[in-house]
PDB file of N, CA, C and O in Angstrom:
ATOM      1  N   MET A   1     160.315 126.758  -0.836  1.00 47.00           N
ATOM      2  CA  MET A   1     160.445 125.644  -1.577  1.00 47.00           C
ATOM      3  C   MET A   1     159.878 125.710  -2.700  1.00 47.00           C
ATOM      4  O   MET A   1     160.269 124.901  -3.881  1.00 47.00           O
ATOM      5  N   THR A   2     158.611 126.429  -2.930  1.00 55.00           N
ATOM      6  CA  THR A   2     157.914 126.315  -4.223  1.00 55.00           C
ATOM      7  C   THR A   2     158.400 127.129  -5.208  1.00 55.00           C
ATOM      8  O   THR A   2     158.612 127.157  -6.281  1.00 55.00           O
ATOM      9  N   GLN A   3     159.262 128.240  -4.744  1.00 59.00           N
ATOM     10  CA  GLN A   3     159.868 129.101  -5.491  1.00 59.00           C
ATOM     11  C   GLN A   3     161.183 128.350  -6.270  1.00 59.00           C
ATOM     12  O   GLN A   3     161.502 128.558  -7.416  1.00 59.00           O
ATOM     13  N   ARG A   4     161.776 127.605  -5.493  1.00 59.00           N
ATOM     14  CA  ARG A   4     163.016 126.763  -6.113  1.00 59.00           C
ATOM     15  C   ARG A   4     162.501 125.665  -7.065  1.00 59.00           C
ATOM     16  O   ARG A   4     163.188 125.707  -7.937  1.00 59.00           O
ATOM     17  N   THR A   5     161.390 125.326  -6.885  1.00 74.00           N
ATOM     18  CA  THR A   5     161.001 124.372  -8.084  1.00 74.00           C
ATOM     19  C   THR A   5     160.354 125.158  -9.151  1.00 74.00           C
ATOM     20  O   THR A   5     160.543 124.401 -10.234  1.00 74.00           O
ATOM     21  N   ARG A   6     159.813 126.060  -9.136  1.00 75.00           N
ATOM     22  CA  ARG A   6     159.617 126.849 -10.240  1.00 75.00           C
ATOM     23  C   ARG A   6     160.657 127.391 -11.065  1.00 75.00           C
ATOM     24  O   ARG A   6     160.845 127.393 -12.213  1.00 75.00           O
ATOM     25  N   THR A   7     161.801 127.833 -10.274  1.00 76.00           N
ATOM     26  CA  THR A   7     163.141 128.199 -10.903  1.00 76.00           C
ATOM     27  C   THR A   7     163.448 126.889 -11.376  1.00 76.00           C
ATOM     28  O   THR A   7     164.030 127.426 -12.618  1.00 76.00           O
ATOM     29  N   ARG A   8     163.546 125.792 -10.956  1.00 73.00           N
ATOM     30  CA  ARG A   8     164.154 124.675 -11.690  1.00 73.00           C
ATOM     31  C   ARG A   8     163.293 124.195 -12.966  1.00 73.00           C
ATOM     32  O   ARG A   8     163.939 123.828 -13.814  1.00 73.00           O
ATOM     33  N   LYS A   9     161.848 124.570 -12.756  1.00 75.00           N
ATOM     34  CA  LYS A   9     161.108 124.254 -13.936  1.00 75.00           C
ATOM     35  C   LYS A   9     161.597 125.133 -15.054  1.00 75.00           C
ATOM     36  O   LYS A   9     161.446 124.834 -16.152  1.00 75.00           O
ATOM     37  N   ALA A  10     161.639 126.457 -14.863  1.00 79.00           N
ATOM     38  CA  ALA A  10     161.997 127.272 -15.766  1.00 79.00           C
ATOM     39  C   ALA A  10     163.319 126.930 -16.542  1.00 79.00           C
ATOM     40  O   ALA A  10     163.424 127.244 -17.639  1.00 79.00           O
ATOM     41  N   ILE A  11     164.467 126.788 -15.548  1.00 77.00           N
ATOM     42  CA  ILE A  11     165.680 126.252 -16.205  1.00 77.00           C
ATOM     43  C   ILE A  11     165.561 125.122 -16.955  1.00 77.00           C
ATOM     44  O   ILE A  11     166.324 125.126 -17.924  1.00 77.00           O
ATOM     45  N   SER A  12     164.998 124.263 -16.823  1.00 76.00           N
ATOM     46  CA  SER A  12     164.604 123.131 -17.328  1.00 76.00           C
ATOM     47  C   SER A  12     164.155 123.235 -18.815  1.00 76.00           C
ATOM     48  O   SER A  12     164.352 122.518 -19.604  1.00 76.00           O
ATOM     49  N   ILE A  13     162.994 124.047 -18.727  1.00 78.00           N
ATOM     50  CA  ILE A  13     162.399 124.397 -19.879  1.00 78.00           C
ATOM     51  C   ILE A  13     163.431 125.066 -21.107  1.00 78.00           C
ATOM     52  O   ILE A  13     163.633 124.639 -22.252  1.00 78.00           O
ATOM     53  N   ILE A  14     164.280 126.010 -20.496  1.00 81.00           N
ATOM     54  CA  ILE A  14     165.196 126.648 -21.369  1.00 81.00           C
ATOM     55  C   ILE A  14     166.339 125.866 -21.843  1.00 81.00           C
ATOM     56  O   ILE A  14     166.595 125.813 -22.972  1.00 81.00           O
ATOM     57  N   LEU A  15     166.569 124.677 -21.012  1.00 78.00           N
ATOM     58  CA  LEU A  15     167.599 123.739 -21.229  1.00 78.00           C
ATOM     59  C   LEU A  15     167.121 122.922 -22.368  1.00 78.00           C
ATOM     60  O   LEU A  15     167.902 122.470 -23.313  1.00 78.00           O
ATOM     61  N   GLY A  16     165.800 122.396 -22.457  1.00 78.00           N
ATOM     62  CA  GLY A  16     165.257 121.503 -23.210  1.00 78.00           C
ATOM     63  C   GLY A  16     165.244 122.347 -24.416  1.00 78.00           C
ATOM     64  O   GLY A  16     165.496 121.594 -25.561  1.00 78.00           O
ATOM     65  N   ALA A  17     164.733 123.718 -24.543  1.00 82.00           N
ATOM     66  CA  ALA A  17     164.897 124.401 -25.768  1.00 82.00           C
ATOM     67  C   ALA A  17     166.182 124.229 -26.282  1.00 82.00           C
ATOM     68  O   ALA A  17     166.347 124.248 -27.405  1.00 82.00           O
ATOM     69  N   LEU A  18     167.513 124.617 -25.679  1.00 79.00           N
ATOM     70  CA  LEU A  18     168.749 124.262 -26.008  1.00 79.00           C
ATOM     71  C   LEU A  18     169.088 122.989 -26.668  1.00 79.00           C
ATOM     72  O   LEU A  18     169.683 123.159 -27.539  1.00 79.00           O
ATOM     73  N   VAL A  19     168.521 122.074 -26.072  1.00 81.00           N
ATOM     74  CA  VAL A  19     168.676 120.711 -26.694  1.00 81.00           C
ATOM     75  C   VAL A  19     168.048 120.660 -27.962  1.00 81.00           C
ATOM     76  O   VAL A  19     168.442 120.047 -29.096  1.00 81.00           O
ATOM     77  N   GLY A  20     166.784 121.098 -27.953  1.00 82.00           N
ATOM     78  CA  GLY A  20     165.810 121.160 -29.374  1.00 82.00           C
ATOM     79  C   GLY A  20     166.810 121.943 -30.380  1.00 82.00           C
ATOM     80  O   GLY A  20     166.789 121.568 -31.550  1.00 82.00           O
ATOM     81  N   ALA A  21     167.289 123.067 -29.848  1.00 81.00           N
ATOM     82  CA  ALA A  21     168.175 123.956 -30.836  1.00 81.00           C
ATOM     83  C   ALA A  21     169.037 123.440 -31.420  1.00 81.00           C
ATOM     84  O   ALA A  21     169.494 123.484 -32.677  1.00 81.00           O
ATOM     85  N   GLY A  22     169.918 122.583 -30.734  1.00 79.00           N
ATOM     86  CA  GLY A  22     171.214 121.961 -30.920  1.00 79.00           C
ATOM     87  C   GLY A  22     170.828 120.813 -32.020  1.00 79.00           C
ATOM     88  O   GLY A  22     171.343 120.498 -32.966  1.00 79.00           O
ATOM     89  N   LEU A  23     169.755 119.894 -31.633  1.00 82.00           N
ATOM     90  CA  LEU A  23     169.333 118.901 -32.724  1.00 82.00           C
ATOM     91  C   LEU A  23     168.886 119.440 -34.223  1.00 82.00           C
ATOM     92  O   LEU A  23     169.196 118.940 -34.892  1.00 82.00           O
ATOM     93  N   LEU A  24     168.054 120.881 -34.116  1.00 85.00           N
ATOM     94  CA  LEU A  24     167.866 121.373 -35.189  1.00 85.00           C
ATOM     95  C   LEU A  24     168.851 121.754 -35.992  1.00 85.00           C
ATOM     96  O   LEU A  24     168.814 121.464 -37.262  1.00 85.00           O
ATOM     97  N   GLY A  25     170.004 122.583 -35.223  1.00 80.00           N
ATOM     98  CA  GLY A  25     171.004 122.832 -36.071  1.00 80.00           C
ATOM     99  C   GLY A  25     171.675 121.840 -36.414  1.00 80.00           C
ATOM    100  O   GLY A  25     172.208 121.897 -37.789  1.00 80.00           O
ATOM    101  N   PHE A  26     171.971 121.204 -35.778  1.00 80.00           N
ATOM    102  CA  PHE A  26     172.678 119.577 -36.278  1.00 80.00           C
ATOM    103  C   PHE A  26     172.069 118.817 -37.676  1.00 80.00           C
ATOM    104  O   PHE A  26     172.347 118.680 -38.736  1.00 80.00           O
ATOM    105  N   GLY A  27     170.553 118.981 -37.581  1.00 83.00           N
ATOM    106  CA  GLY A  27     169.747 118.416 -38.698  1.00 83.00           C
ATOM    107  C   GLY A  27     169.846 119.132 -39.777  1.00 83.00           C
ATOM    108  O   GLY A  27     170.115 118.659 -40.853  1.00 83.00           O
ATOM    109  N   TYR A  28     169.767 120.517 -39.714  1.00 84.00           N
ATOM    110  CA  TYR A  28     169.741 121.236 -40.863  1.00 84.00           C
ATOM    111  C   TYR A  28     171.016 121.138 -41.566  1.00 84.00           C
ATOM    112  O   TYR A  28     171.110 121.417 -42.884  1.00 84.00           O
ATOM    113  N   MET A  29     172.234 121.140 -40.847  1.00 80.00           N
ATOM    114  CA  MET A  29     173.300 121.230 -41.318  1.00 80.00           C
ATOM    115  C   MET A  29     173.692 119.894 -41.879  1.00 80.00           C
ATOM    116  O   MET A  29     174.537 119.958 -42.905  1.00 80.00           O
ATOM    117  N   GLN A  30     173.232 118.790 -41.403  1.00 81.00           N
ATOM    118  CA  GLN A  30     173.292 117.498 -41.835  1.00 81.00           C
ATOM    119  C   GLN A  30     172.541 117.241 -43.533  1.00 81.00           C
ATOM    120  O   GLN A  30     173.183 116.631 -44.207  1.00 81.00           O
ATOM    121  N   PHE A  31     171.470 117.764 -43.298  1.00 85.00           N
ATOM    122  CA  PHE A  31     170.444 117.694 -44.404  1.00 85.00           C
ATOM    123  C   PHE A  31     170.269 118.439 -45.464  1.00 85.00           C
ATOM    124  O   PHE A  31     169.829 118.174 -46.467  1.00 85.00           O
ATOM    125  N   HIS A  32     170.645 119.729 -44.963  1.00 83.00           N
ATOM    126  CA  HIS A  32     170.505 120.818 -46.136  1.00 83.00           C
ATOM    127  C   HIS A  32     171.644 121.645 -46.483  1.00 83.00           C
ATOM    128  O   HIS A  32     171.339 122.279 -47.387  1.00 83.00           O
ATOM    129  N   VAL A  33     172.854 121.494 -46.206  1.00 77.00           N
ATOM    130  CA  VAL A  33     174.034 121.858 -46.339  1.00 77.00           C
ATOM    131  C   VAL A  33     174.790 121.277 -47.356  1.00 77.00           C
ATOM    132  O   VAL A  33     175.277 120.034 -46.961  1.00 77.00           O
ATOM    133  N   VAL A  34     174.910 121.536 -48.588  1.00 76.00           N
ATOM    134  CA  VAL A  34     175.749 120.751 -49.469  1.00 76.00           C
ATOM    135  C   VAL A  34     177.137 121.002 -49.619  1.00 76.00           C
ATOM    136  O   VAL A  34     177.726 120.063 -49.987  1.00 76.00           O
ATOM    137  N   GLN A  35     177.654 122.368 -49.273  1.00 80.00           N
ATOM    138  CA  GLN A  35     179.087 122.731 -49.603  1.00 80.00           C
ATOM    139  C   GLN A  35     179.710 122.077 -48.136  1.00 80.00           C
ATOM    140  O   GLN A  35     179.138 121.762 -46.960  1.00 80.00           O
ATOM    141  N   PRO A  36     180.858 122.013 -48.115  1.00 78.00           N
ATOM    142  CA  PRO A  36     181.846 121.323 -47.026  1.00 78.00           C
ATOM    143  C   PRO A  36     181.883 122.812 -45.844  1.00 78.00           C
ATOM    144  O   PRO A  36     181.975 123.787 -46.022  1.00 78.00           O
ATOM    145  N   ILE A  37     181.674 122.234 -44.624  1.00 74.00           N
ATOM    146  CA  ILE A  37     181.662 123.313 -43.707  1.00 74.00           C
ATOM    147  C   ILE A  37     182.639 123.092 -42.761  1.00 74.00           C
ATOM    148  O   ILE A  37     183.047 121.709 -42.467  1.00 74.00           O
ATOM    149  N   SER A  38     183.444 124.084 -42.238  1.00 77.00           N
ATOM    150  CA  SER A  38     184.415 124.099 -41.228  1.00 77.00           C
ATOM    151  C   SER A  38     183.952 123.224 -40.107  1.00 77.00           C
ATOM    152  O   SER A  38     182.859 123.191 -39.532  1.00 77.00           O
ATOM    153  N   ILE A  39     184.865 122.356 -39.285  1.00 75.00           N
ATOM    154  CA  ILE A  39     184.436 121.815 -38.296  1.00 75.00           C
ATOM    155  C   ILE A  39     183.980 122.841 -36.983  1.00 75.00           C
ATOM    156  O   ILE A  39     183.407 122.347 -36.110  1.00 75.00           O
ATOM    157  N   LYS A  40     184.437 124.181 -37.235  1.00 77.00           N
ATOM    158  CA  LYS A  40     183.948 125.383 -36.089  1.00 77.00           C
ATOM    159  C   LYS A  40     182.633 125.656 -36.230  1.00 77.00           C
ATOM    160  O   LYS A  40     181.830 125.656 -35.015  1.00 77.00           O
ATOM    161  N   PHE A  41     181.985 125.263 -37.181  1.00 77.00           N
ATOM    162  CA  PHE A  41     180.531 125.443 -37.484  1.00 77.00           C
ATOM    163  C   PHE A  41     179.764 124.223 -36.971  1.00 77.00           C
ATOM    164  O   PHE A  41     178.673 124.409 -36.394  1.00 77.00           O
ATOM    165  N   TRP A  42     180.410 123.071 -36.894  1.00 76.00           N
ATOM    166  CA  TRP A  42     179.689 121.883 -36.549  1.00 76.00           C
ATOM    167  C   TRP A  42     179.638 121.919 -35.314  1.00 76.00           C
ATOM    168  O   TRP A  42     178.696 121.270 -34.419  1.00 76.00           O
ATOM    169  N   LEU A  43     180.827 122.481 -34.466  1.00 81.00           N
ATOM    170  CA  LEU A  43     180.805 122.336 -32.833  1.00 81.00           C
ATOM    171  C   LEU A  43     179.679 123.246 -32.406  1.00 81.00           C
ATOM    172  O   LEU A  43     179.221 123.081 -31.322  1.00 81.00           O
ATOM    173  N   ILE A  44     179.188 124.379 -33.123  1.00 79.00           N
ATOM    174  CA  ILE A  44     178.096 125.245 -32.449  1.00 79.00           C
ATOM    175  C   ILE A  44     176.839 124.182 -32.026  1.00 79.00           C
ATOM    176  O   ILE A  44     176.594 124.123 -30.984  1.00 79.00           O
ATOM    177  N   PRO A  45     176.049 123.550 -33.035  1.00 78.00           N
ATOM    178  CA  PRO A  45     174.993 122.947 -32.629  1.00 78.00           C
ATOM    179  C   PRO A  45     175.199 121.761 -31.738  1.00 78.00           C
ATOM    180  O   PRO A  45     174.474 121.429 -30.745  1.00 78.00           O
ATOM    181  N   ILE A  46     176.666 121.271 -31.852  1.00 80.00           N
ATOM    182  CA  ILE A  46     176.890 119.929 -31.039  1.00 80.00           C
ATOM    183  C   ILE A  46     176.942 120.468 -29.724  1.00 80.00           C
ATOM    184  O   ILE A  46     176.772 119.810 -28.602  1.00 80.00           O
ATOM    185  N   THR A  47     177.772 121.801 -29.323  1.00 81.00           N
ATOM    186  CA  THR A  47     178.053 121.917 -28.022  1.00 81.00           C
ATOM    187  C   THR A  47     176.702 122.346 -27.374  1.00 81.00           C
ATOM    188  O   THR A  47     176.632 122.150 -26.062  1.00 81.00           O
ATOM    189  N   VAL A  48     175.715 123.157 -27.983  1.00 77.00           N
ATOM    190  CA  VAL A  48     174.446 123.853 -27.445  1.00 77.00           C
ATOM    191  C   VAL A  48     173.835 122.405 -26.899  1.00 77.00           C
ATOM    192  O   VAL A  48     173.075 122.293 -25.983  1.00 77.00           O
ATOM    193  N   PHE A  49     173.622 121.243 -27.740  1.00 79.00           N
ATOM    194  CA  PHE A  49     172.868 120.093 -27.539  1.00 79.00           C
ATOM    195  C   PHE A  49     173.646 119.471 -26.466  1.00 79.00           C
ATOM    196  O   PHE A  49     172.960 119.017 -25.307  1.00 79.00           O
ATOM    197  N   ALA A  50     174.903 119.357 -26.457  1.00 81.00           N
ATOM    198  CA  ALA A  50     175.632 118.501 -25.286  1.00 81.00           C
ATOM    199  C   ALA A  50     175.433 119.415 -23.852  1.00 81.00           C
ATOM    200  O   ALA A  50     175.335 118.704 -22.888  1.00 81.00           O
ATOM    201  N   ALA A  51     175.437 120.612 -23.979  1.00 79.00           N
ATOM    202  CA  ALA A  51     175.556 121.500 -22.792  1.00 79.00           C
ATOM    203  C   ALA A  51     174.112 121.186 -22.224  1.00 79.00           C
ATOM    204  O   ALA A  51     174.007 121.028 -20.970  1.00 79.00           O
ATOM    205  N   GLY A  52     173.036 121.433 -22.810  1.00 77.00           N
ATOM    206  CA  GLY A  52     171.714 121.532 -22.472  1.00 77.00           C
ATOM    207  C   GLY A  52     171.444 119.941 -21.980  1.00 77.00           C
ATOM    208  O   GLY A  52     170.873 119.652 -20.902  1.00 77.00           O
ATOM    209  N   ALA A  53     171.820 118.764 -22.585  1.00 80.00           N
ATOM    210  CA  ALA A  53     171.543 117.703 -22.261  1.00 80.00           C
ATOM    211  C   ALA A  53     172.499 117.068 -20.970  1.00 80.00           C
ATOM    212  O   ALA A  53     171.721 116.365 -19.950  1.00 80.00           O
ATOM    213  N   ALA A  54     173.565 117.456 -20.839  1.00 80.00           N
ATOM    214  CA  ALA A  54     174.253 117.256 -19.648  1.00 80.00           C
ATOM    215  C   ALA A  54     173.672 117.704 -18.327  1.00 80.00           C
ATOM    216  O   ALA A  54     173.586 117.271 -17.393  1.00 80.00           O
ATOM    217  N   ILE A  55     173.471 119.078 -18.441  1.00 76.00           N
ATOM    218  CA  ILE A  55     172.964 119.841 -17.472  1.00 76.00           C
ATOM    219  C   ILE A  55     171.394 119.223 -16.828  1.00 76.00           C
ATOM    220  O   ILE A  55     171.059 119.006 -15.755  1.00 76.00           O
ATOM    221  N   LEU A  56     170.574 119.046 -18.011  1.00 76.00           N
ATOM    222  CA  LEU A  56     169.293 118.267 -17.744  1.00 76.00           C
ATOM    223  C   LEU A  56     169.436 117.001 -17.227  1.00 76.00           C
ATOM    224  O   LEU A  56     168.760 116.482 -16.313  1.00 76.00           O
ATOM    225  N   TRP A  57     170.330 116.185 -17.384  1.00 79.00           N
ATOM    226  CA  TRP A  57     170.840 115.034 -16.822  1.00 79.00           C
ATOM    227  C   TRP A  57     171.111 114.863 -15.653  1.00 79.00           C
ATOM    228  O   TRP A  57     170.745 114.288 -14.713  1.00 79.00           O
ATOM    229  N   ASP A  58     172.002 116.057 -15.096  1.00 75.00           N
ATOM    230  CA  ASP A  58     172.450 116.115 -13.996  1.00 75.00           C
ATOM    231  C   ASP A  58     171.248 116.777 -12.939  1.00 75.00           C
ATOM    232  O   ASP A  58     171.533 116.114 -11.800  1.00 75.00           O
ATOM    233  N   ASP A  59     170.336 117.646 -13.454  1.00 72.00           N
ATOM    234  CA  ASP A  59     169.183 118.013 -12.821  1.00 72.00           C
ATOM    235  C   ASP A  59     168.328 116.882 -12.431  1.00 72.00           C
ATOM    236  O   ASP A  59     167.881 116.736 -11.356  1.00 72.00           O
ATOM    237  N   SER A  60     168.089 115.987 -13.352  1.00 73.00           N
ATOM    238  CA  SER A  60     167.090 115.091 -13.245  1.00 73.00           C
ATOM    239  C   SER A  60     167.881 113.852 -12.272  1.00 73.00           C
ATOM    240  O   SER A  60     166.750 113.158 -11.477  1.00 73.00           O
ATOM    241  N   LYS A  61     169.078 113.547 -12.203  1.00 75.00           N
ATOM    242  CA  LYS A  61     169.605 112.664 -11.327  1.00 75.00           C
ATOM    243  C   LYS A  61     169.728 113.189  -9.926  1.00 75.00           C
ATOM    244  O   LYS A  61     169.583 112.415  -8.813  1.00 75.00           O
ATOM    245  N   SER A  62     169.947 114.664  -9.736  1.00 67.00           N
ATOM    246  CA  SER A  62     170.131 115.190  -8.414  1.00 67.00           C
ATOM    247  C   SER A  62     168.627 115.466  -7.650  1.00 67.00           C
ATOM    248  O   SER A  62     168.833 115.543  -6.372  1.00 67.00           O
ATOM    249  N   SER A  63     167.505 115.563  -8.307  1.00 60.00           N
ATOM    250  CA  SER A  63     166.557 115.821  -7.819  1.00 60.00           C
ATOM    251  C   SER A  63     165.501 114.470  -7.294  1.00 60.00           C
ATOM    252  O   SER A  63     165.902 113.481  -7.345  1.00 60.00           O
TER     253      SER A  63
END
């Protein structure tokens, strides 16, 4: 049981880092890029943030 808890904690930390990376990427693109950017590049930080947030939300609701 303790091994599963450690594993879940490690996964949650990694996913939290993904959420943070997605927010940082989105913020950088929003405030520091002055040229128009293709929607494909906008989807990268948004997808990383959404994936990390969705899995963390599911993990917090199921435990």
